[in-house]
């Protein structure tokens, strides 16, 4: 019964009504969650599905953000082109860096991803002419929604939104599309092969799979989608800054992934929702958010290593078993 | 042709930075070599060392020895904290996935970093150089503060002492054995858990000492931990994770690249260091003097 409801569609439709509820602030939060959900899901393709712990995923997020920012602000390119360009550019960098990274294993892999991310950060931080250096690039324009507003004026219920709310709708649609694509990737034979590699790389090698090439492909796909998330984030944030690519951003998205649960597809998105919601609850009481975040992380590691999705799954399983016994 | 005395001064300033980094990175490398964990919290221990030294000097006042007492006291309290963390929390994560161990140390960064903010506030703090080391020496037309000279000499002294302890003492033999094969060592009746705690305590001591000794040269501010951990990290990666002399070499290279990089590419010295690190990892993933992991 529960399984027959198309949950993804329900969530998507519900998300469309957030601005209608009237609170600008909640629309803002929802927008944040949606972008981070894509970022975390892209990371999970590596960590959860392929077993590659990347500590530098923020590099591709940052590259995507800068690509969109530079194209839209400095060159006046329309969003329609700048957005896919963010994904392509981040994917290309992921191809270049990943080529070297996938030759290493475990901790060395994590370190090389971190090294490359720090290189990206250092360039963004220092290359004043192109990236704006330490000051970043403020005032990234919103995409042009003029035509949409004219159309919306003719339709009932959808007219009269602000630009930021149109951007939210756009983000929602784009991220939904990206997640659908990622879902297809995970469910494809390619995705199954990634899981096989995670479970036992030696055996995969033995049966004739080119493990490195599969890992590189996963790295590029993950990087490209992180770049798309970054492209949206720059506009959402109304600016692009070097700390988008700093290593602490990489660890933030890793925590989201872990909090939601790496074993499931929707886990990281849940993690993004939980962490951002928690953050906005807590910062109104105390400025010591990192302290709370660290404590959450410690509890998570010791008590719920499977994250939210893992905890829910095991609770459901326990419930089912009890029902069967009864 | 740059002025020779200027080059000399620049290389000495690189050497000072190198010896500081060695002090910090050696602890990081030791933990990785034995426990196989990259301890993100090591930079936080360094920061706590700096704050504790500041605190102790506040209590003692500025006597002739108060700085040295503060430095040792700070390093000891950080070592104690390291021991508690390892014994009661970290030990429960051994045998679990590396990701969990890595993230646990990151959680410590968040928690302890904020705790330091609660205790000492966000205002920048500093300590003056200890009396007796306040002057400077003129050498080949360059001026070197005595304190820098002290650090330059302290680095090799600690390196030699460390090396001697690892090579010649019983505990050192156990540590080297644990780095190679912990199961066999445990089977031989050595208390591996206690050994791990000891390694963590020693590494935390070195980190805390580095933090305490840097207080006359750098401001004590929140965020100094995440900055230094990346530096220390580059050092151990270049030199070879878990390799003792590799860490020393890595620190020397880092110091000089930073010091001369600023001269030649003033804006891209950070970049040149990360590029060097990436190049080393690509050519020799286990670092210049490290050995491949089994």
PDB file of N, CA and C in Angstrom, chain B residues 3-55:
ATOM      1  N   UNK B   3      69.571  40.108  -3.967  1.00  0.00           N
ATOM      2  CA  UNK B   3      70.552  40.309  -2.915  1.00  0.00           C
ATOM      3  C   UNK B   3      70.731  39.013  -2.104  1.00  0.00           C
ATOM      4  N   UNK B   4      71.976  38.596  -1.903  1.00  0.00           N
ATOM      5  CA  UNK B   4      72.234  37.324  -1.232  1.00  0.00           C
ATOM      6  C   UNK B   4      71.758  37.301   0.215  1.00  0.00           C
ATOM      7  N   UNK B   5      71.976  38.429   0.915  1.00  0.00           N
ATOM      8  CA  UNK B   5      71.556  38.442   2.316  1.00  0.00           C
ATOM      9  C   UNK B   5      70.031  38.339   2.424  1.00  0.00           C
ATOM     10  N   UNK B   6      69.379  38.859   1.383  1.00  0.00           N
ATOM     11  CA  UNK B   6      67.925  38.767   1.358  1.00  0.00           C
ATOM     12  C   UNK B   6      67.488  37.324   1.157  1.00  0.00           C
ATOM     13  N   UNK B   7      68.173  36.639   0.259  1.00  0.00           N
ATOM     14  CA  UNK B   7      67.884  35.220   0.021  1.00  0.00           C
ATOM     15  C   UNK B   7      68.128  34.433   1.304  1.00  0.00           C
ATOM     16  N   UNK B   8      69.206  34.758   1.992  1.00  0.00           N
ATOM     17  CA  UNK B   8      69.543  34.087   3.245  1.00  0.00           C
ATOM     18  C   UNK B   8      68.434  34.297   4.282  1.00  0.00           C
ATOM     19  N   UNK B   9      68.003  35.544   4.423  1.00  0.00           N
ATOM     20  CA  UNK B   9      66.943  35.852   5.386  1.00  0.00           C
ATOM     21  C   UNK B   9      65.662  35.104   5.024  1.00  0.00           C
ATOM     22  N   UNK B  10      65.384  35.070   3.743  1.00  0.00           N
ATOM     23  CA  UNK B  10      64.164  34.413   3.281  1.00  0.00           C
ATOM     24  C   UNK B  10      64.205  32.913   3.569  1.00  0.00           C
ATOM     25  N   UNK B  11      65.379  32.314   3.332  1.00  0.00           N
ATOM     26  CA  UNK B  11      65.468  30.867   3.564  1.00  0.00           C
ATOM     27  C   UNK B  11      65.396  30.577   5.055  1.00  0.00           C
ATOM     28  N   UNK B  12      65.900  31.475   5.895  1.00  0.00           N
ATOM     29  CA  UNK B  12      65.784  31.266   7.341  1.00  0.00           C
ATOM     30  C   UNK B  12      64.334  31.382   7.793  1.00  0.00           C
ATOM     31  N   UNK B  13      63.624  32.307   7.202  1.00  0.00           N
ATOM     32  CA  UNK B  13      62.221  32.430   7.601  1.00  0.00           C
ATOM     33  C   UNK B  13      61.455  31.188   7.138  1.00  0.00           C
ATOM     34  N   UNK B  14      61.852  30.643   5.988  1.00  0.00           N
ATOM     35  CA  UNK B  14      61.255  29.382   5.538  1.00  0.00           C
ATOM     36  C   UNK B  14      61.587  28.250   6.482  1.00  0.00           C
ATOM     37  N   UNK B  15      62.829  28.287   7.001  1.00  0.00           N
ATOM     38  CA  UNK B  15      63.268  27.236   7.912  1.00  0.00           C
ATOM     39  C   UNK B  15      62.490  27.302   9.228  1.00  0.00           C
ATOM     40  N   UNK B  16      62.242  28.512   9.704  1.00  0.00           N
ATOM     41  CA  UNK B  16      61.461  28.658  10.940  1.00  0.00           C
ATOM     42  C   UNK B  16      60.069  28.069  10.745  1.00  0.00           C
ATOM     43  N   UNK B  17      59.443  28.451   9.635  1.00  0.00           N
ATOM     44  CA  UNK B  17      58.113  27.912   9.354  1.00  0.00           C
ATOM     45  C   UNK B  17      58.174  26.393   9.270  1.00  0.00           C
ATOM     46  N   UNK B  18      59.237  25.881   8.652  1.00  0.00           N
ATOM     47  CA  UNK B  18      59.381  24.438   8.471  1.00  0.00           C
ATOM     48  C   UNK B  18      59.463  23.720   9.807  1.00  0.00           C
ATOM     49  N   UNK B  19      60.233  24.281  10.753  1.00  0.00           N
ATOM     50  CA  UNK B  19      60.412  23.596  12.028  1.00  0.00           C
ATOM     51  C   UNK B  19      59.118  23.607  12.845  1.00  0.00           C
ATOM     52  N   UNK B  20      58.358  24.682  12.750  1.00  0.00           N
ATOM     53  CA  UNK B  20      57.044  24.704  13.391  1.00  0.00           C
ATOM     54  C   UNK B  20      56.153  23.626  12.800  1.00  0.00           C
ATOM     55  N   UNK B  21      56.146  23.599  11.478  1.00  0.00           N
ATOM     56  CA  UNK B  21      55.286  22.628  10.817  1.00  0.00           C
ATOM     57  C   UNK B  21      55.723  21.208  11.139  1.00  0.00           C
ATOM     58  N   UNK B  22      57.033  21.020  11.277  1.00  0.00           N
ATOM     59  CA  UNK B  22      57.503  19.685  11.614  1.00  0.00           C
ATOM     60  C   UNK B  22      56.960  19.259  12.971  1.00  0.00           C
ATOM     61  N   UNK B  23      56.998  20.205  13.912  1.00  0.00           N
ATOM     62  CA  UNK B  23      56.510  19.921  15.254  1.00  0.00           C
ATOM     63  C   UNK B  23      55.057  19.449  15.207  1.00  0.00           C
ATOM     64  N   UNK B  24      54.260  20.120  14.395  1.00  0.00           N
ATOM     65  CA  UNK B  24      52.840  19.791  14.319  1.00  0.00           C
ATOM     66  C   UNK B  24      52.625  18.557  13.461  1.00  0.00           C
ATOM     67  N   UNK B  25      53.288  18.542  12.304  1.00  0.00           N
ATOM     68  CA  UNK B  25      53.052  17.451  11.366  1.00  0.00           C
ATOM     69  C   UNK B  25      53.576  16.120  11.881  1.00  0.00           C
ATOM     70  N   UNK B  26      54.625  16.153  12.740  1.00  0.00           N
ATOM     71  CA  UNK B  26      55.148  14.881  13.231  1.00  0.00           C
ATOM     72  C   UNK B  26      54.082  14.137  14.043  1.00  0.00           C
ATOM     73  N   UNK B  27      53.286  14.878  14.808  1.00  0.00           N
ATOM     74  CA  UNK B  27      52.203  14.241  15.557  1.00  0.00           C
ATOM     75  C   UNK B  27      51.158  13.655  14.628  1.00  0.00           C
ATOM     76  N   UNK B  28      50.826  14.409  13.604  1.00  0.00           N
ATOM     77  CA  UNK B  28      49.843  13.952  12.626  1.00  0.00           C
ATOM     78  C   UNK B  28      50.328  12.684  11.935  1.00  0.00           C
ATOM     79  N   UNK B  29      51.600  12.705  11.583  1.00  0.00           N
ATOM     80  CA  UNK B  29      52.204  11.579  10.869  1.00  0.00           C
ATOM     81  C   UNK B  29      52.279  10.348  11.772  1.00  0.00           C
ATOM     82  N   UNK B  30      52.600  10.582  13.048  1.00  0.00           N
ATOM     83  CA  UNK B  30      52.694   9.480  14.007  1.00  0.00           C
ATOM     84  C   UNK B  30      51.340   8.779  14.147  1.00  0.00           C
ATOM     85  N   UNK B  31      50.283   9.565  14.294  1.00  0.00           N
ATOM     86  CA  UNK B  31      48.955   8.981  14.436  1.00  0.00           C
ATOM     87  C   UNK B  31      48.576   8.212  13.171  1.00  0.00           C
ATOM     88  N   UNK B  32      48.895   8.802  12.032  1.00  0.00           N
ATOM     89  CA  UNK B  32      48.553   8.082  10.812  1.00  0.00           C
ATOM     90  C   UNK B  32      49.371   6.803  10.685  1.00  0.00           C
ATOM     91  N   UNK B  33      50.663   6.907  11.004  1.00  0.00           N
ATOM     92  CA  UNK B  33      51.538   5.754  10.848  1.00  0.00           C
ATOM     93  C   UNK B  33      51.082   4.570  11.680  1.00  0.00           C
ATOM     94  N   UNK B  34      50.619   4.827  12.898  1.00  0.00           N
ATOM     95  CA  UNK B  34      50.272   3.743  13.792  1.00  0.00           C
ATOM     96  C   UNK B  34      48.777   3.420  13.734  1.00  0.00           C
ATOM     97  N   UNK B  35      47.936   4.441  13.803  1.00  0.00           N
ATOM     98  CA  UNK B  35      46.492   4.205  13.895  1.00  0.00           C
ATOM     99  C   UNK B  35      45.810   4.171  12.533  1.00  0.00           C
ATOM    100  N   UNK B  36      46.525   4.610  11.487  1.00  0.00           N
ATOM    101  CA  UNK B  36      45.972   4.651  10.131  1.00  0.00           C
ATOM    102  C   UNK B  36      44.771   5.593  10.027  1.00  0.00           C
ATOM    103  N   UNK B  37      44.792   6.669  10.796  1.00  0.00           N
ATOM    104  CA  UNK B  37      43.706   7.637  10.735  1.00  0.00           C
ATOM    105  C   UNK B  37      44.301   9.020  10.516  1.00  0.00           C
ATOM    106  N   UNK B  38      43.654   9.768   9.645  1.00  0.00           N
ATOM    107  CA  UNK B  38      44.062  11.140   9.438  1.00  0.00           C
ATOM    108  C   UNK B  38      43.312  11.973  10.468  1.00  0.00           C
ATOM    109  N   UNK B  39      44.037  12.508  11.441  1.00  0.00           N
ATOM    110  CA  UNK B  39      43.382  13.162  12.569  1.00  0.00           C
ATOM    111  C   UNK B  39      43.148  14.642  12.270  1.00  0.00           C
ATOM    112  N   UNK B  40      41.949  14.977  11.802  1.00  0.00           N
ATOM    113  CA  UNK B  40      41.630  16.372  11.518  1.00  0.00           C
ATOM    114  C   UNK B  40      41.728  17.233  12.774  1.00  0.00           C
ATOM    115  N   UNK B  41      41.528  16.607  13.943  1.00  0.00           N
ATOM    116  CA  UNK B  41      41.511  17.376  15.189  1.00  0.00           C
ATOM    117  C   UNK B  41      42.909  17.778  15.630  1.00  0.00           C
ATOM    118  N   UNK B  42      43.913  17.316  14.923  1.00  0.00           N
ATOM    119  CA  UNK B  42      45.277  17.644  15.353  1.00  0.00           C
ATOM    120  C   UNK B  42      45.513  19.160  15.335  1.00  0.00           C
ATOM    121  N   UNK B  43      44.962  19.824  14.326  1.00  0.00           N
ATOM    122  CA  UNK B  43      45.086  21.281  14.264  1.00  0.00           C
ATOM    123  C   UNK B  43      44.368  21.937  15.431  1.00  0.00           C
ATOM    124  N   UNK B  44      43.278  21.323  15.863  1.00  0.00           N
ATOM    125  CA  UNK B  44      42.534  21.868  16.995  1.00  0.00           C
ATOM    126  C   UNK B  44      43.325  21.705  18.286  1.00  0.00           C
ATOM    127  N   UNK B  45      44.054  20.605  18.398  1.00  0.00           N
ATOM    128  CA  UNK B  45      44.919  20.435  19.567  1.00  0.00           C
ATOM    129  C   UNK B  45      45.997  21.516  19.576  1.00  0.00           C
ATOM    130  N   UNK B  46      46.497  21.826  18.402  1.00  0.00           N
ATOM    131  CA  UNK B  46      47.490  22.895  18.267  1.00  0.00           C
ATOM    132  C   UNK B  46      46.904  24.230  18.738  1.00  0.00           C
ATOM    133  N   UNK B  47      45.661  24.506  18.308  1.00  0.00           N
ATOM    134  CA  UNK B  47      45.007  25.747  18.716  1.00  0.00           C
ATOM    135  C   UNK B  47      44.797  25.768  20.234  1.00  0.00           C
ATOM    136  N   UNK B  48      44.359  24.642  20.784  1.00  0.00           N
ATOM    137  CA  UNK B  48      44.135  24.587  22.230  1.00  0.00           C
ATOM    138  C   UNK B  48      45.452  24.783  22.987  1.00  0.00           C
ATOM    139  N   UNK B  49      46.554  24.279  22.405  1.00  0.00           N
ATOM    140  CA  UNK B  49      47.860  24.514  23.010  1.00  0.00           C
ATOM    141  C   UNK B  49      48.160  25.996  23.099  1.00  0.00           C
ATOM    142  N   UNK B  50      47.854  26.724  22.021  1.00  0.00           N
ATOM    143  CA  UNK B  50      48.102  28.163  22.001  1.00  0.00           C
ATOM    144  C   UNK B  50      47.242  28.874  23.035  1.00  0.00           C
ATOM    145  N   UNK B  51      45.958  28.547  23.076  1.00  0.00           N
ATOM    146  CA  UNK B  51      45.069  29.204  24.044  1.00  0.00           C
ATOM    147  C   UNK B  51      45.457  28.863  25.480  1.00  0.00           C
ATOM    148  N   UNK B  52      45.809  27.595  25.712  1.00  0.00           N
ATOM    149  CA  UNK B  52      46.166  27.204  27.081  1.00  0.00           C
ATOM    150  C   UNK B  52      47.424  27.935  27.527  1.00  0.00           C
ATOM    151  N   UNK B  53      48.405  28.050  26.622  1.00  0.00           N
ATOM    152  CA  UNK B  53      49.628  28.771  26.982  1.00  0.00           C
ATOM    153  C   UNK B  53      49.280  30.206  27.350  1.00  0.00           C
ATOM    154  N   UNK B  54      48.421  30.817  26.544  1.00  0.00           N
ATOM    155  CA  UNK B  54      47.977  32.181  26.824  1.00  0.00           C
ATOM    156  C   UNK B  54      47.344  32.253  28.215  1.00  0.00           C
ATOM    157  N   UNK B  55      46.479  31.267  28.490  1.00  0.00           N
ATOM    158  CA  UNK B  55      45.762  31.256  29.767  1.00  0.00           C
ATOM    159  C   UNK B  55      46.724  31.120  30.939  1.00  0.00           C
TER     160      UNK B  55
END
